[in-house]
Amino acid sequence: MDSKAVSWLNGFIGVAIFAGSLPATRVAALGMDPFFLTGARAVPAALLAAIWLLIGRVARPQRSDLLPLAGVGVSLELGFPLLTARALQYTTTAHSIVYVALLPFCTALFGVGLAGERRKAVFWVCFVLGCLLVMVYSGGDGLESAWIGVLVRQAVCRGVGLGLVGG
């Protein structure tokens, strides 16, 4: 296979895995503690990462990189999974996944802000339209019936922007 086909295949596999993660978390969150679920996701990932770093003989990060790396690690391995599992105890998977759609918007917004970039007007028009589409869609699906889950999901989106949650 050529490299472009491999890239598409890997992207498809990643999307398929991610698409199954919320339904699987929803099923697990109905019968297990969200803290246990978070550990069940974080510990194997940390072990695999440690093995990969040892085998690959990756250079150690500089001291100035440790705090940002710790923030990203806590966000990716604790913040997002914990808040997701907690939210899925109060809302449906379908409703929750709409809020996950806001993560790229939050990431783009804060990425531009932190990098000090000046984006063209078309970026901001697309950004606002995308956010509005997500909000209109989710608002028409019984938003008031799952307010606790909604609040937790919004905390996830805000956490991405603050560097507290990876995205």
PDB file of C-alpha atoms in Angstrom:
ATOM      1  CA  MET A   1       0.000   0.000   0.000  1.00  0.00           C
ATOM      2  CA  ASP A   2       1.240   3.502  -0.698  1.00  0.00           C
ATOM      3  CA  SER A   3       1.715   5.958   2.162  1.00  0.00           C
ATOM      4  CA  LYS A   4      -1.439   7.932   1.339  1.00  0.00           C
ATOM      5  CA  ALA A   5      -3.609   4.804   1.537  1.00  0.00           C
ATOM      6  CA  VAL A   6      -1.949   3.784   4.814  1.00  0.00           C
ATOM      7  CA  SER A   7      -2.643   7.254   6.207  1.00  0.00           C
ATOM      8  CA  TRP A   8      -6.313   7.024   5.246  1.00  0.00           C
ATOM      9  CA  LEU A   9      -6.575   3.536   6.714  1.00  0.00           C
ATOM     10  CA  ASN A  10      -4.944   4.620   9.984  1.00  0.00           C
ATOM     11  CA  GLY A  11      -7.239   7.645  10.151  1.00  0.00           C
ATOM     12  CA  PHE A  12     -10.285   5.453   9.595  1.00  0.00           C
ATOM     13  CA  ILE A  13      -9.176   3.036  12.324  1.00  0.00           C
ATOM     14  CA  GLY A  14      -8.609   5.929  14.736  1.00  0.00           C
ATOM     15  CA  VAL A  15     -12.043   7.410  14.040  1.00  0.00           C
ATOM     16  CA  ALA A  16     -13.701   3.994  14.427  1.00  0.00           C
ATOM     17  CA  ILE A  17     -11.975   3.410  17.762  1.00  0.00           C
ATOM     18  CA  PHE A  18     -12.868   6.879  19.023  1.00  0.00           C
ATOM     19  CA  ALA A  19     -16.468   6.492  17.823  1.00  0.00           C
ATOM     20  CA  GLY A  20     -16.780   3.347  19.929  1.00  0.00           C
ATOM     21  CA  SER A  21     -15.202   4.860  23.023  1.00  0.00           C
ATOM     22  CA  LEU A  22     -18.217   6.891  24.161  1.00  0.00           C
ATOM     23  CA  PRO A  23     -20.759   4.071  23.804  1.00  0.00           C
ATOM     24  CA  ALA A  24     -18.367   1.711  25.607  1.00  0.00           C
ATOM     25  CA  THR A  25     -17.789   4.285  28.350  1.00  0.00           C
ATOM     26  CA  ARG A  26     -21.552   4.810  28.683  1.00  0.00           C
ATOM     27  CA  VAL A  27     -22.159   1.093  29.192  1.00  0.00           C
ATOM     28  CA  ALA A  28     -19.294   0.844  31.683  1.00  0.00           C
ATOM     29  CA  ALA A  29     -20.279   4.052  33.544  1.00  0.00           C
ATOM     30  CA  LEU A  30     -23.723   2.659  34.303  1.00  0.00           C
ATOM     31  CA  GLY A  31     -22.207  -0.113  36.415  1.00  0.00           C
ATOM     32  CA  MET A  32     -18.759   1.093  37.481  1.00  0.00           C
ATOM     33  CA  ASP A  33     -17.257   4.038  39.278  1.00  0.00           C
ATOM     34  CA  PRO A  34     -15.928   6.774  36.938  1.00  0.00           C
ATOM     35  CA  PHE A  35     -12.655   6.880  38.891  1.00  0.00           C
ATOM     36  CA  PHE A  36     -12.127   3.161  38.295  1.00  0.00           C
ATOM     37  CA  LEU A  37     -12.881   3.605  34.593  1.00  0.00           C
ATOM     38  CA  THR A  38     -10.395   6.451  34.394  1.00  0.00           C
ATOM     39  CA  GLY A  39      -7.695   4.307  35.975  1.00  0.00           C
ATOM     40  CA  ALA A  40      -8.566   1.408  33.703  1.00  0.00           C
ATOM     41  CA  ARG A  41      -7.879   3.683  30.732  1.00  0.00           C
ATOM     42  CA  ALA A  42      -4.852   5.514  32.122  1.00  0.00           C
ATOM     43  CA  VAL A  43      -2.746   2.710  33.587  1.00  0.00           C
ATOM     44  CA  PRO A  44      -2.449   0.541  30.452  1.00  0.00           C
ATOM     45  CA  ALA A  45      -1.815   3.642  28.336  1.00  0.00           C
ATOM     46  CA  ALA A  46       0.932   4.793  30.714  1.00  0.00           C
ATOM     47  CA  LEU A  47       2.550   1.358  30.729  1.00  0.00           C
ATOM     48  CA  LEU A  48       2.531   1.135  26.935  1.00  0.00           C
ATOM     49  CA  ALA A  49       3.940   4.654  26.672  1.00  0.00           C
ATOM     50  CA  ALA A  50       6.713   3.856  29.153  1.00  0.00           C
ATOM     51  CA  ILE A  51       7.651   0.715  27.243  1.00  0.00           C
ATOM     52  CA  TRP A  52       7.638   2.614  23.960  1.00  0.00           C
ATOM     53  CA  LEU A  53       9.824   5.372  25.406  1.00  0.00           C
ATOM     54  CA  LEU A  54      12.312   2.835  26.768  1.00  0.00           C
ATOM     55  CA  ILE A  55      12.478   0.803  23.581  1.00  0.00           C
ATOM     56  CA  GLY A  56      12.725   3.903  21.394  1.00  0.00           C
ATOM     57  CA  ARG A  57      15.383   5.470  23.625  1.00  0.00           C
ATOM     58  CA  VAL A  58      13.642   8.810  23.455  1.00  0.00           C
ATOM     59  CA  ALA A  59      15.542  11.795  24.836  1.00  0.00           C
ATOM     60  CA  ARG A  60      14.289  13.115  28.154  1.00  0.00           C
ATOM     61  CA  PRO A  61      12.313  16.353  28.021  1.00  0.00           C
ATOM     62  CA  GLN A  62      13.951  19.561  29.140  1.00  0.00           C
ATOM     63  CA  ARG A  63      13.131  20.810  32.622  1.00  0.00           C
ATOM     64  CA  SER A  64      11.101  23.700  31.167  1.00  0.00           C
ATOM     65  CA  ASP A  65       8.876  21.182  29.343  1.00  0.00           C
ATOM     66  CA  LEU A  66       7.926  19.167  32.446  1.00  0.00           C
ATOM     67  CA  LEU A  67       5.093  21.381  33.710  1.00  0.00           C
ATOM     68  CA  PRO A  68       3.333  21.659  30.328  1.00  0.00           C
ATOM     69  CA  LEU A  69       3.790  17.910  29.774  1.00  0.00           C
ATOM     70  CA  ALA A  70       2.340  17.179  33.204  1.00  0.00           C
ATOM     71  CA  GLY A  71      -0.659  19.401  32.408  1.00  0.00           C
ATOM     72  CA  VAL A  72      -1.290  17.600  29.137  1.00  0.00           C
ATOM     73  CA  GLY A  73      -0.834  14.207  30.787  1.00  0.00           C
ATOM     74  CA  VAL A  74      -3.281  14.976  33.575  1.00  0.00           C
ATOM     75  CA  SER A  75      -5.746  16.381  31.062  1.00  0.00           C
ATOM     76  CA  LEU A  76      -5.557  13.448  28.666  1.00  0.00           C
ATOM     77  CA  GLU A  77      -5.384  10.650  31.192  1.00  0.00           C
ATOM     78  CA  LEU A  78      -7.533  12.047  33.992  1.00  0.00           C
ATOM     79  CA  GLY A  79      -9.582  15.071  32.946  1.00  0.00           C
ATOM     80  CA  PHE A  80     -11.237  13.956  29.735  1.00  0.00           C
ATOM     81  CA  PRO A  81     -11.878  10.303  30.669  1.00  0.00           C
ATOM     82  CA  LEU A  82     -13.106  11.140  34.168  1.00  0.00           C
ATOM     83  CA  LEU A  83     -15.400  13.953  33.067  1.00  0.00           C
ATOM     84  CA  THR A  84     -16.672  11.850  30.167  1.00  0.00           C
ATOM     85  CA  ALA A  85     -17.481   8.868  32.388  1.00  0.00           C
ATOM     86  CA  ARG A  86     -19.173  11.164  34.902  1.00  0.00           C
ATOM     87  CA  ALA A  87     -21.215  12.932  32.229  1.00  0.00           C
ATOM     88  CA  LEU A  88     -22.315   9.653  30.665  1.00  0.00           C
ATOM     89  CA  GLN A  89     -23.964   8.674  33.931  1.00  0.00           C
ATOM     90  CA  TYR A  90     -26.448  11.510  33.358  1.00  0.00           C
ATOM     91  CA  THR A  91     -26.831  11.826  29.607  1.00  0.00           C
ATOM     92  CA  THR A  92     -27.066   9.629  26.550  1.00  0.00           C
ATOM     93  CA  THR A  93     -24.122   8.749  24.349  1.00  0.00           C
ATOM     94  CA  ALA A  94     -25.757  10.453  21.376  1.00  0.00           C
ATOM     95  CA  HIS A  95     -26.248  13.652  23.356  1.00  0.00           C
ATOM     96  CA  SER A  96     -22.746  13.569  24.786  1.00  0.00           C
ATOM     97  CA  ILE A  97     -21.030  13.006  21.462  1.00  0.00           C
ATOM     98  CA  VAL A  98     -22.499  16.271  20.192  1.00  0.00           C
ATOM     99  CA  TYR A  99     -20.546  18.067  22.894  1.00  0.00           C
ATOM    100  CA  VAL A 100     -17.400  16.203  21.961  1.00  0.00           C
ATOM    101  CA  ALA A 101     -17.880  17.870  18.567  1.00  0.00           C
ATOM    102  CA  LEU A 102     -17.072  21.160  20.315  1.00  0.00           C
ATOM    103  CA  LEU A 103     -13.590  19.952  21.297  1.00  0.00           C
ATOM    104  CA  PRO A 104     -11.988  20.794  17.939  1.00  0.00           C
ATOM    105  CA  PHE A 105     -13.540  24.253  18.122  1.00  0.00           C
ATOM    106  CA  CYS A 106     -12.137  24.816  21.606  1.00  0.00           C
ATOM    107  CA  THR A 107      -8.758  23.498  20.532  1.00  0.00           C
ATOM    108  CA  ALA A 108      -8.676  25.774  17.471  1.00  0.00           C
ATOM    109  CA  LEU A 109      -9.763  28.817  19.449  1.00  0.00           C
ATOM    110  CA  PHE A 110      -7.213  28.442  22.191  1.00  0.00           C
ATOM    111  CA  GLY A 111      -4.499  27.246  19.809  1.00  0.00           C
ATOM    112  CA  VAL A 112      -4.852  30.468  17.860  1.00  0.00           C
ATOM    113  CA  GLY A 113      -4.972  32.497  21.062  1.00  0.00           C
ATOM    114  CA  LEU A 114      -1.950  30.876  22.685  1.00  0.00           C
ATOM    115  CA  ALA A 115       0.118  30.999  19.501  1.00  0.00           C
ATOM    116  CA  GLY A 116      -0.749  34.663  18.991  1.00  0.00           C
ATOM    117  CA  GLU A 117      -1.802  34.001  15.408  1.00  0.00           C
ATOM    118  CA  ARG A 118      -3.974  36.374  13.432  1.00  0.00           C
ATOM    119  CA  ARG A 119      -6.467  34.356  11.398  1.00  0.00           C
ATOM    120  CA  LYS A 120      -8.399  35.551   8.362  1.00  0.00           C
ATOM    121  CA  ALA A 121     -12.083  36.414   8.660  1.00  0.00           C
ATOM    122  CA  VAL A 122     -13.098  33.196   6.886  1.00  0.00           C
ATOM    123  CA  PHE A 123     -11.585  31.196   9.775  1.00  0.00           C
ATOM    124  CA  TRP A 124     -13.743  33.017  12.304  1.00  0.00           C
ATOM    125  CA  VAL A 125     -16.868  32.782  10.149  1.00  0.00           C
ATOM    126  CA  CYS A 126     -16.422  29.003   9.811  1.00  0.00           C
ATOM    127  CA  PHE A 127     -15.585  28.739  13.503  1.00  0.00           C
ATOM    128  CA  VAL A 128     -18.735  30.572  14.618  1.00  0.00           C
ATOM    129  CA  LEU A 129     -20.965  28.738  12.113  1.00  0.00           C
ATOM    130  CA  GLY A 130     -19.621  25.371  13.242  1.00  0.00           C
ATOM    131  CA  CYS A 131     -20.198  26.182  16.914  1.00  0.00           C
ATOM    132  CA  LEU A 132     -23.698  27.457  16.180  1.00  0.00           C
ATOM    133  CA  LEU A 133     -24.564  24.300  14.230  1.00  0.00           C
ATOM    134  CA  VAL A 134     -23.462  22.122  17.133  1.00  0.00           C
ATOM    135  CA  MET A 135     -25.407  24.237  19.643  1.00  0.00           C
ATOM    136  CA  VAL A 136     -28.583  24.337  17.538  1.00  0.00           C
ATOM    137  CA  TYR A 137     -28.454  20.584  16.971  1.00  0.00           C
ATOM    138  CA  SER A 138     -27.879  19.809  20.633  1.00  0.00           C
ATOM    139  CA  GLY A 139     -30.445  22.355  21.804  1.00  0.00           C
ATOM    140  CA  GLY A 140     -33.161  20.647  19.797  1.00  0.00           C
ATOM    141  CA  ASP A 141     -32.505  17.315  21.495  1.00  0.00           C
ATOM    142  CA  GLY A 142     -33.907  17.864  24.949  1.00  0.00           C
ATOM    143  CA  LEU A 143     -31.048  19.877  26.405  1.00  0.00           C
ATOM    144  CA  GLU A 144     -32.897  20.482  29.660  1.00  0.00           C
ATOM    145  CA  SER A 145     -33.390  16.764  30.291  1.00  0.00           C
ATOM    146  CA  ALA A 146     -29.720  16.086  30.855  1.00  0.00           C
ATOM    147  CA  TRP A 147     -28.423  19.268  32.461  1.00  0.00           C
ATOM    148  CA  ILE A 148     -25.822  17.613  34.714  1.00  0.00           C
ATOM    149  CA  GLY A 149     -24.248  15.792  31.786  1.00  0.00           C
ATOM    150  CA  VAL A 150     -24.343  18.990  29.748  1.00  0.00           C
ATOM    151  CA  LEU A 151     -22.580  20.942  32.481  1.00  0.00           C
ATOM    152  CA  VAL A 152     -19.862  18.315  32.776  1.00  0.00           C
ATOM    153  CA  ARG A 153     -19.404  18.221  28.989  1.00  0.00           C
ATOM    154  CA  GLN A 154     -19.101  22.013  28.898  1.00  0.00           C
ATOM    155  CA  ALA A 155     -16.464  21.783  31.615  1.00  0.00           C
ATOM    156  CA  VAL A 156     -14.556  19.426  29.312  1.00  0.00           C
ATOM    157  CA  CYS A 157     -14.665  21.962  26.484  1.00  0.00           C
ATOM    158  CA  ARG A 158     -13.584  24.787  28.749  1.00  0.00           C
ATOM    159  CA  GLY A 159     -10.854  22.580  30.205  1.00  0.00           C
ATOM    160  CA  VAL A 160      -9.382  22.059  26.736  1.00  0.00           C
ATOM    161  CA  GLY A 161      -9.038  25.788  26.332  1.00  0.00           C
ATOM    162  CA  LEU A 162      -7.409  26.188  29.714  1.00  0.00           C
ATOM    163  CA  GLY A 163      -4.943  23.399  29.035  1.00  0.00           C
ATOM    164  CA  LEU A 164      -6.622  21.203  31.637  1.00  0.00           C
ATOM    165  CA  VAL A 165      -7.954  18.684  29.147  1.00  0.00           C
ATOM    166  CA  GLY A 166      -6.208  17.402  26.037  1.00  0.00           C
ATOM    167  CA  GLY A 167      -7.811  17.916  22.662  1.00  0.00           C
TER     168      GLY A 167
END
